[in-house]
Tab-separated table of C-alpha atoms in Angstrom:
chain	number	residue	atom	x	y	z
A	1	MET	CA	-21.690	36.675	27.105
A	2	ILE	CA	-23.826	39.438	28.490
A	3	HIS	CA	-27.445	40.098	27.643
A	4	GLN	CA	-27.357	42.837	24.965
A	5	LEU	CA	-29.205	46.165	26.380
A	6	GLY	CA	-29.094	47.847	23.421
A	7	LEU	CA	-27.241	51.180	22.496
A	8	TRP	CA	-27.742	54.905	22.295
A	9	ALA	CA	-25.148	56.079	24.190
A	10	MET	CA	-21.845	57.822	24.674
A	11	ILE	CA	-18.502	56.456	24.045
A	12	ILE	CA	-15.296	58.138	25.222
A	13	PHE	CA	-11.823	56.985	24.257
A	14	VAL	CA	-9.387	54.775	26.410
A	15	SER	CA	-6.247	57.239	27.091
A	16	SER	CA	-4.540	55.057	29.448
A	17	ALA	CA	-3.635	51.231	29.529
A	18	PHE	CA	-6.746	50.207	31.649
A	19	ALA	CA	-5.318	51.824	34.873
A	20	GLU	CA	-8.645	52.777	36.389
A	21	ALA	CA	-12.312	52.836	35.466
A	22	PRO	CA	-12.513	56.441	34.051
A	23	ARG	CA	-14.964	58.819	35.211
A	24	ALA	CA	-18.223	59.800	33.136
A	25	LEU	CA	-17.793	62.804	30.969
A	26	PRO	CA	-20.541	64.598	29.126
A	27	VAL	CA	-19.235	64.059	25.747
A	28	ASP	CA	-20.419	63.422	22.063
A	29	PRO	CA	-19.047	60.262	20.185
A	30	SER	CA	-19.588	62.534	17.082
A	31	ASP	CA	-16.655	65.068	17.444
A	32	ILE	CA	-14.713	63.833	20.614
A	33	THR	CA	-11.312	63.873	21.117
A	34	PRO	CA	-8.813	62.030	23.625
A	35	GLU	CA	-8.068	63.688	27.033
A	36	ASN	CA	-4.406	62.830	26.653
A	37	ASP	CA	-2.170	61.254	24.377
A	38	ALA	CA	-2.881	57.323	24.096
A	39	VAL	CA	-0.850	55.012	26.236
A	40	LEU	CA	-0.169	52.015	24.089
A	41	ILE	CA	-0.698	48.453	25.564
A	42	ASP	CA	2.812	46.533	25.151
A	43	PRO	CA	2.270	43.914	22.143
A	44	SER	CA	1.934	40.480	23.401
A	45	PRO	CA	4.037	37.457	22.532
A	46	ARG	CA	2.680	35.911	19.079
A	47	ALA	CA	0.433	32.948	19.618
A	48	ALA	CA	1.188	29.828	18.060
A	49	GLU	CA	-0.558	28.947	14.782
A	50	ALA	CA	-3.445	26.092	14.647
A	51	LYS	CA	-2.468	23.183	12.966
A	52	PRO	CA	-4.545	22.254	9.865
A	53	LEU	CA	-6.337	18.829	10.144
A	54	PRO	CA	-6.741	16.421	6.973
A	55	PRO	CA	-9.906	16.546	5.447
A	56	GLY	CA	-12.316	13.770	6.728
A	57	GLU	CA	-10.809	13.512	10.099
A	58	VAL	CA	-13.847	15.823	11.908
A	59	THR	CA	-17.251	14.445	11.808
A	60	LEU	CA	-19.953	16.985	12.221
A	61	PRO	CA	-23.404	15.969	13.616
A	62	GLU	CA	-26.141	16.013	11.201
A	63	VAL	CA	-28.040	19.033	10.598
A	64	LYS	CA	-31.713	19.021	10.725
A	65	PRO	CA	-33.857	21.192	8.629
A	66	ASN	CA	-35.637	24.330	10.413
A	67	PRO	CA	-38.933	24.777	8.852
A	68	ALA	CA	-39.280	28.269	10.569
A	69	SER	CA	-36.174	29.129	8.852
A	70	ASP	CA	-36.259	32.491	6.908
A	71	THR	CA	-33.162	31.325	5.012
A	72	PRO	CA	-33.659	32.560	1.192
A	73	GLU	CA	-34.101	29.922	-1.464
A	74	ILE	CA	-30.931	29.036	-2.949
A	75	GLY	CA	-29.806	25.476	-4.610
A	76	ALA	CA	-28.630	22.746	-2.310
A	77	LEU	CA	-26.793	23.960	0.340
A	78	PRO	CA	-23.658	22.365	1.396
A	79	LYS	CA	-23.524	20.137	4.156
A	80	GLY	CA	-20.926	18.814	6.563
A	81	GLU	CA	-17.082	20.032	5.767
A	82	ASP	CA	-18.223	21.602	2.629
A	83	ALA	CA	-20.478	23.870	4.673
A	84	VAL	CA	-17.817	25.241	6.903
A	85	ARG	CA	-15.149	25.590	4.154
A	86	LEU	CA	-17.705	27.531	2.181
A	87	GLN	CA	-18.318	29.643	5.363
A	88	ILE	CA	-14.553	30.030	5.857
A	89	PHE	CA	-14.199	31.069	2.424
A	90	LEU	CA	-16.618	33.810	2.359
A	91	ASP	CA	-15.023	35.128	5.802
A	92	GLN	CA	-11.727	35.187	4.592
A	93	ALA	CA	-12.778	37.031	1.078
A	94	HIS	CA	-14.498	39.775	3.483
A	95	PHE	CA	-17.860	38.909	2.690
A	96	GLY	CA	-18.866	37.708	6.012
A	97	PRO	CA	-21.286	34.673	6.906
A	98	GLY	CA	-21.740	35.253	10.418
A	99	VAL	CA	-20.820	32.848	12.781
A	100	ILE	CA	-18.911	29.915	11.241
A	101	ASP	CA	-20.838	26.861	12.597
A	102	GLY	CA	-21.365	24.411	9.652
A	103	LYS	CA	-24.966	25.537	9.320
A	104	PRO	CA	-25.149	27.915	6.199
A	105	GLY	CA	-28.196	30.466	6.549
A	106	ARG	CA	-29.318	33.578	5.738
A	107	PHE	CA	-26.248	35.514	6.140
A	108	THR	CA	-24.293	32.642	4.158
A	109	ILE	CA	-26.507	33.202	1.401
A	110	LEU	CA	-26.105	37.168	1.489
A	111	ALA	CA	-22.383	36.229	1.451
A	112	VAL	CA	-22.544	34.064	-1.581
A	113	ASN	CA	-24.604	36.657	-3.338
A	114	ALA	CA	-22.107	39.684	-2.546
A	115	TRP	CA	-19.353	37.217	-3.815
A	116	ASN	CA	-21.317	36.471	-7.216
A	117	GLU	CA	-21.827	39.997	-7.401
A	118	VAL	CA	-18.548	41.147	-7.417
A	119	HIS	CA	-17.201	38.079	-9.646
A	120	GLY	CA	-20.164	38.351	-12.303
A	121	HIS	CA	-21.953	35.116	-11.532
A	122	PRO	CA	-25.899	34.757	-11.267
A	123	SER	CA	-27.444	35.478	-7.820
A	124	ASN	CA	-27.954	32.332	-5.863
A	125	ASP	CA	-25.590	30.474	-7.881
A	126	LEU	CA	-23.308	28.081	-5.897
A	127	SER	CA	-21.233	26.273	-8.310
A	128	ALA	CA	-18.611	29.086	-8.745
A	129	VAL	CA	-18.183	29.991	-5.276
A	130	MET	CA	-18.085	26.246	-4.110
A	131	ALA	CA	-15.457	25.500	-6.681
A	132	ALA	CA	-13.432	28.516	-5.504
A	133	ALA	CA	-13.828	27.470	-1.768
A	134	ARG	CA	-12.580	23.741	-2.293
A	135	LYS	CA	-9.670	25.197	-4.050
A	136	ALA	CA	-8.753	27.886	-1.364
A	137	VAL	CA	-9.752	25.987	1.790
A	138	PRO	CA	-8.829	22.414	1.657
A	139	ASN	CA	-8.404	21.743	5.350
A	140	PRO	CA	-11.502	23.500	6.982
A	141	PHE	CA	-10.520	22.312	10.350
A	142	ALA	CA	-7.456	23.156	12.694
A	143	LEU	CA	-6.104	21.972	16.161
A	144	ALA	CA	-5.541	25.414	17.942
A	145	ILE	CA	-3.678	25.659	21.302
A	146	VAL	CA	-5.117	28.162	23.846
A	147	PRO	CA	-2.392	30.714	24.285
A	148	GLU	CA	-1.057	32.113	27.157
A	149	VAL	CA	-1.922	35.771	26.411
A	150	ALA	CA	-5.487	34.543	26.985
A	151	THR	CA	-4.962	34.985	30.663
A	152	LYS	CA	-5.172	38.860	30.261
A	153	TRP	CA	-8.408	38.357	28.461
A	154	VAL	CA	-10.491	36.099	30.635
A	155	ASN	CA	-11.871	36.648	33.981
A	156	THR	CA	-14.174	33.975	35.137
A	157	LYS	CA	-15.624	36.197	37.871
A	158	LEU	CA	-16.668	39.028	35.787
A	159	SER	CA	-20.133	40.518	37.288
A	160	TYR	CA	-23.212	40.971	35.287
A	161	LYS	CA	-24.080	43.822	37.337
A	162	LYS	CA	-23.271	47.398	36.104
A	163	ALA	CA	-22.129	48.840	39.261
A	164	ALA	CA	-19.467	46.023	39.594
A	165	GLN	CA	-18.485	46.075	35.927
A	166	ALA	CA	-17.798	50.000	36.319
A	167	LYS	CA	-14.811	49.030	38.808
A	168	GLU	CA	-13.228	46.478	36.455
A	169	LYS	CA	-10.334	47.242	34.101
A	170	ARG	CA	-11.721	45.689	31.176
A	171	MET	CA	-14.711	43.517	30.198
A	172	SER	CA	-12.940	40.273	29.738
A	173	TYR	CA	-14.134	37.117	28.152
A	174	ARG	CA	-15.676	34.744	31.015
A	175	SER	CA	-14.037	31.660	29.908
A	176	TYR	CA	-11.399	30.253	27.994
A	177	GLY	CA	-14.108	28.660	25.522
A	178	GLU	CA	-15.600	32.004	25.044
A	179	PHE	CA	-11.893	33.439	24.108
A	180	MET	CA	-11.311	30.512	21.565
A	181	SER	CA	-14.755	30.655	19.879
A	182	GLU	CA	-14.712	34.462	18.921
A	183	ARG	CA	-11.042	33.957	18.253
A	184	TYR	CA	-11.916	31.467	15.483
A	185	HIS	CA	-15.184	33.209	14.650
A	186	THR	CA	-17.485	30.752	15.823
A	187	ASP	CA	-19.683	30.258	18.916
A	188	VAL	CA	-19.256	27.868	21.911
A	189	ASP	CA	-21.781	25.539	20.885
A	190	PHE	CA	-20.330	24.438	17.679
A	191	LEU	CA	-16.796	24.215	19.390
A	192	ILE	CA	-18.805	21.916	21.794
A	193	GLU	CA	-19.810	19.924	18.638
A	194	LEU	CA	-16.451	19.754	17.518
A	195	ASN	CA	-14.830	18.579	20.567
A	196	SER	CA	-16.873	17.928	23.649
A	197	GLN	CA	-18.770	19.993	26.459
A	198	LYS	CA	-16.347	18.495	29.152
A	199	GLN	CA	-13.292	19.808	27.010
A	200	VAL	CA	-14.748	23.190	26.169
A	201	TYR	CA	-16.072	24.380	29.409
A	202	GLY	CA	-12.542	22.814	31.196
A	203	LEU	CA	-10.456	24.494	28.722
A	204	GLN	CA	-7.445	26.221	30.176
A	205	PRO	CA	-4.187	27.911	28.657
A	206	SER	CA	-2.116	25.554	26.662
A	207	GLY	CA	-5.115	23.233	26.212
A	208	SER	CA	-6.070	22.413	22.618
A	209	LEU	CA	-9.243	21.785	20.783
A	210	ILE	CA	-10.535	21.920	17.296
A	211	VAL	CA	-11.352	25.147	15.582
A	212	PRO	CA	-12.484	26.440	12.163
A	213	ASN	CA	-9.323	26.772	10.124
A	214	VAL	CA	-9.666	30.590	9.742
A	215	LYS	CA	-7.455	33.365	10.176
A	216	PRO	CA	-8.050	34.176	14.039
A	217	PHE	CA	-9.230	37.499	15.507
A	218	LEU	CA	-5.999	38.405	17.518
A	219	ILE	CA	-7.613	40.446	20.405
A	220	GLU	CA	-4.264	40.984	21.975
A	221	ASN	CA	-3.205	43.111	18.873
A	222	LEU	CA	-5.684	45.727	20.037
A	223	ASN	CA	-3.931	48.716	21.889
A	224	GLY	CA	-6.644	51.477	22.224
A	225	SER	CA	-5.442	53.376	19.039
A	226	ARG	CA	-7.759	55.532	17.022
A	227	TYR	CA	-7.671	55.365	13.211
A	228	ASP	CA	-6.651	58.240	11.236
A	229	PRO	CA	-8.218	59.143	7.688
A	230	VAL	CA	-6.755	57.559	4.922
A	231	GLU	CA	-7.680	59.475	1.441
A	232	LEU	CA	-8.547	56.010	-0.376
A	233	LEU	CA	-10.537	54.530	2.486
A	234	ALA	CA	-11.944	58.104	3.362
A	235	SER	CA	-13.627	58.351	0.107
A	236	ARG	CA	-15.271	54.972	0.272
A	237	HIS	CA	-19.079	54.404	0.947
A	238	MET	CA	-20.773	52.175	3.292
A	239	VAL	CA	-24.499	51.022	2.988
A	240	ILE	CA	-26.105	49.799	5.995
A	241	ASP	CA	-29.332	47.929	4.863
A	242	THR	CA	-31.632	47.497	7.901
A	243	LYS	CA	-34.042	45.404	5.962
A	244	VAL	CA	-31.803	42.459	5.224
A	245	ASN	CA	-29.170	43.109	8.252
A	246	GLN	CA	-26.104	43.353	5.918
A	247	ALA	CA	-23.366	46.316	5.579
A	248	ARG	CA	-21.733	46.639	2.380
A	249	ILE	CA	-18.662	48.778	1.482
A	250	TYR	CA	-18.167	50.251	-1.917
A	251	GLU	CA	-15.221	52.196	-3.665
A	252	SER	CA	-17.399	55.053	-3.947
A	253	THR	CA	-21.090	56.144	-3.618
A	254	PRO	CA	-22.994	53.607	-6.315
A	255	THR	CA	-24.182	55.069	-9.317
A	256	ALA	CA	-27.724	54.397	-10.692
A	257	LEU	CA	-28.136	51.096	-12.833
A	258	ILE	CA	-29.222	52.207	-16.423
A	259	VAL	CA	-30.555	49.461	-18.670
A	260	ALA	CA	-30.595	50.231	-22.392
A	261	ASP	CA	-33.094	47.587	-23.387
A	262	PRO	CA	-35.433	47.052	-20.465
A	263	GLU	CA	-37.314	44.117	-22.604
A	264	GLY	CA	-34.103	42.489	-23.063
A	265	PRO	CA	-32.455	39.851	-20.993
A	266	VAL	CA	-30.258	41.089	-18.228
A	267	GLN	CA	-26.641	40.733	-18.701
A	268	VAL	CA	-24.921	39.968	-15.127
A	269	GLN	CA	-21.894	41.964	-15.029
A	270	ALA	CA	-19.253	42.071	-12.409
A	271	ASN	CA	-19.604	44.712	-9.692
A	272	ARG	CA	-16.102	45.322	-8.792
A	273	ALA	CA	-16.902	48.836	-6.969
A	274	LEU	CA	-18.167	46.252	-3.976
A	275	VAL	CA	-15.174	45.566	-2.023
A	276	ALA	CA	-16.574	43.738	1.278
A	277	SER	CA	-20.020	43.051	3.119
A	278	PHE	CA	-20.656	42.039	6.592
A	279	PRO	CA	-23.654	41.178	9.067
A	280	ILE	CA	-25.182	43.722	11.220
A	281	THR	CA	-27.941	44.236	13.426
A	282	PRO	CA	-29.607	47.676	13.545
A	283	GLY	CA	-31.172	49.653	16.306
A	284	LYS	CA	-34.799	49.324	17.004
A	285	PRO	CA	-37.049	51.071	14.097
A	286	GLN	CA	-37.888	54.093	16.365
A	287	PHE	CA	-34.413	54.801	17.232
A	288	ILE	CA	-32.431	54.189	13.469
A	289	LYS	CA	-31.329	57.266	12.122
A	290	TYR	CA	-31.972	56.749	8.279
A	291	GLY	CA	-30.060	58.983	5.747
A	292	LEU	CA	-26.440	59.809	4.743
A	293	TRP	CA	-23.913	60.335	7.208
A	294	GLU	CA	-20.207	61.002	7.777
A	295	MET	CA	-17.862	58.560	9.624
A	296	LYS	CA	-16.184	60.932	12.116
A	297	ASN	CA	-14.096	58.920	14.176
A	298	ALA	CA	-12.697	55.311	14.758
A	299	VAL	CA	-11.262	54.071	17.953
A	300	GLN	CA	-10.090	50.587	19.523
A	301	LEU	CA	-11.431	49.528	22.909
A	302	PRO	CA	-14.021	52.258	23.660
A	303	VAL	CA	-15.376	52.836	26.924
A	304	TRP	CA	-19.343	52.736	27.202
A	305	ARG	CA	-21.132	55.154	28.944
A	306	TYR	CA	-24.204	53.308	30.445
A	307	ASP	CA	-27.077	55.797	31.213
A	308	GLN	CA	-30.278	53.841	31.590
A	309	SER	CA	-32.467	56.903	31.223
A	310	LEU	CA	-30.762	57.442	27.669
A	311	LEU	CA	-31.436	53.866	26.660
A	312	ASP	CA	-35.255	54.062	27.697
A	313	THR	CA	-35.920	57.647	26.772
A	314	GLY	CA	-33.271	59.041	24.500
A	315	LYS	CA	-32.759	61.636	27.370
A	316	ARG	CA	-29.486	62.057	28.844
A	317	SER	CA	-29.082	61.970	32.792
A	318	ASN	CA	-26.461	62.705	34.926
A	319	ASN	CA	-27.104	59.222	36.690
A	320	ALA	CA	-24.147	57.234	34.246
A	321	LEU	CA	-21.321	54.515	34.693
A	322	ASN	CA	-18.507	54.167	32.571
A	323	ILE	CA	-18.043	50.343	31.461
A	324	PRO	CA	-14.492	49.666	30.526
A	325	PRO	CA	-13.495	48.346	27.367
A	326	GLY	CA	-13.059	44.665	26.477
A	327	PRO	CA	-14.965	42.078	24.070
A	328	ASN	CA	-17.742	41.483	26.567
A	329	SER	CA	-18.668	45.421	26.455
A	330	PRO	CA	-22.010	46.134	24.865
A	331	VAL	CA	-20.090	48.136	22.166
A	332	GLY	CA	-17.524	45.428	21.653
A	333	VAL	CA	-13.756	46.244	20.915
A	334	ILE	CA	-14.097	49.075	18.512
A	335	TRP	CA	-16.373	52.195	17.684
A	336	MET	CA	-16.813	54.131	14.669
A	337	GLY	CA	-18.932	57.510	15.441
A	338	LEU	CA	-21.257	58.879	12.804
A	339	SER	CA	-22.125	62.699	12.152
A	340	VAL	CA	-25.405	61.779	13.893
A	341	SER	CA	-25.111	62.322	17.713
A	342	GLY	CA	-25.070	59.111	19.636
A	343	ILE	CA	-24.748	56.751	16.771
A	344	GLY	CA	-22.115	54.585	15.562
A	345	VAL	CA	-20.830	51.149	14.368
A	346	HIS	CA	-19.523	48.949	16.518
A	347	GLY	CA	-18.872	45.363	17.870
A	348	THR	CA	-20.816	43.602	20.456
A	349	SER	CA	-20.607	41.432	23.444
A	350	ASP	CA	-22.864	38.872	21.603
A	351	PRO	CA	-21.905	37.649	18.210
A	352	GLU	CA	-24.341	34.832	18.113
A	353	THR	CA	-27.407	37.374	18.332
A	354	ILE	CA	-26.297	39.360	15.360
A	355	GLY	CA	-29.286	39.848	12.792
A	356	ARG	CA	-31.709	38.379	15.419
A	357	SER	CA	-31.804	40.920	18.534
A	358	ARG	CA	-31.814	44.767	18.124
A	359	SER	CA	-30.114	47.422	19.982
A	360	ALA	CA	-31.575	50.989	20.749
A	361	GLY	CA	-29.994	52.983	17.824
A	362	CYS	CA	-26.583	51.741	16.899
A	363	ILE	CA	-25.300	49.385	14.331
A	364	ARG	CA	-23.766	45.965	15.702
A	365	MET	CA	-21.416	43.660	14.283
A	366	ALA	CA	-19.057	40.596	15.480
A	367	ASN	CA	-16.197	42.000	16.617
A	368	TRP	CA	-14.216	39.858	14.296
A	369	ASP	CA	-15.750	41.588	11.575
A	370	ALA	CA	-15.859	45.205	13.243
A	371	THR	CA	-12.214	44.899	13.570
A	372	ARG	CA	-11.588	44.396	10.017
A	373	LEU	CA	-13.855	47.505	9.038
A	374	PRO	CA	-10.670	50.000	9.470
A	375	ASP	CA	-8.861	47.992	6.676
A	376	PHE	CA	-11.816	48.936	4.073
A	377	ILE	CA	-13.297	52.461	5.693
A	378	ARG	CA	-11.950	55.208	7.356
A	379	PRO	CA	-13.229	58.601	9.023
A	380	GLY	CA	-14.731	60.944	6.288
A	381	ALA	CA	-16.432	58.215	4.492
A	382	SER	CA	-19.863	58.279	3.596
A	383	VAL	CA	-22.391	55.989	5.571
A	384	GLU	CA	-25.870	55.201	4.262
A	385	ILE	CA	-28.353	54.130	6.620
A	386	ARG	CA	-31.265	52.680	4.700
């Protein structure tokens, strides 16, 4: 995917079905409204579901330990099918482990601990979550077919130059392998491990390949809609922890923990207020807007206002381009603007870099995670960046 430039930029809503590259507008994402009524994209035909494969049919390469890894200490991490099974289970339970690749790392551990917290199990305990994963995910792999709708979302000639991108109708995937990797919450490297380099690089519509058996991210269902406030979801609270690179969504603003006997043993209790957690990448320290903010808007398929001066200095210029929407846009396929100017939670063109490289000031998430946020939180909710 394209190199992540970082983001402290302006977003405008898509108000037509990608008819033309829209003009640059002097707008603030905190309070903008569409220029016109949205023209929804016609729904695409439903793609065939992936066919689960029997356990043991897929052989995974041995994962070599990385002495430089920053993975927290936790029991004996699973390997092989069980590693993929655990990641799929956590992903489907809305405790995102990051890229599903059979290599559990820091984000998998954070997801395990979030799941344990909700279910009242000790931190860093793997026994309960692995038992649940083996029951819920008997078949961790599936055989998937590249749907015909992929032709609308793949452009093998998409330029890397911003001036050329501004003339495109959308920021498409650059290959069918990239389309399928994001669809199944993984990366191209893992698809190559499961299949072969020749098969993944030569992939075309109607072709098949082995994928993680996860509920797919259906980009064809996005139509440029904006999300309205919903009372229950607008009353929720999201904590964005820039120290551990995780966003947590709670039913309401968390209350302080009061310990009756500080000298006594700590009793683990289920935290039912935690409803979901996802990996994030925060902005650079000098650009992060710490504090408590309000979510002001949420829109699918945003247009990105590319202003190099704004990215470099924080000062807006008149020399800007509107980069069209799509999965290879630096803001991904969803934008959720906050009440602080120019800052929002959004998708990314580089899911494999989540937690590793920083943007200018916004909060990035993998597209498959970002598109699930409106199921848990809506405009009006409080967002704490800490």
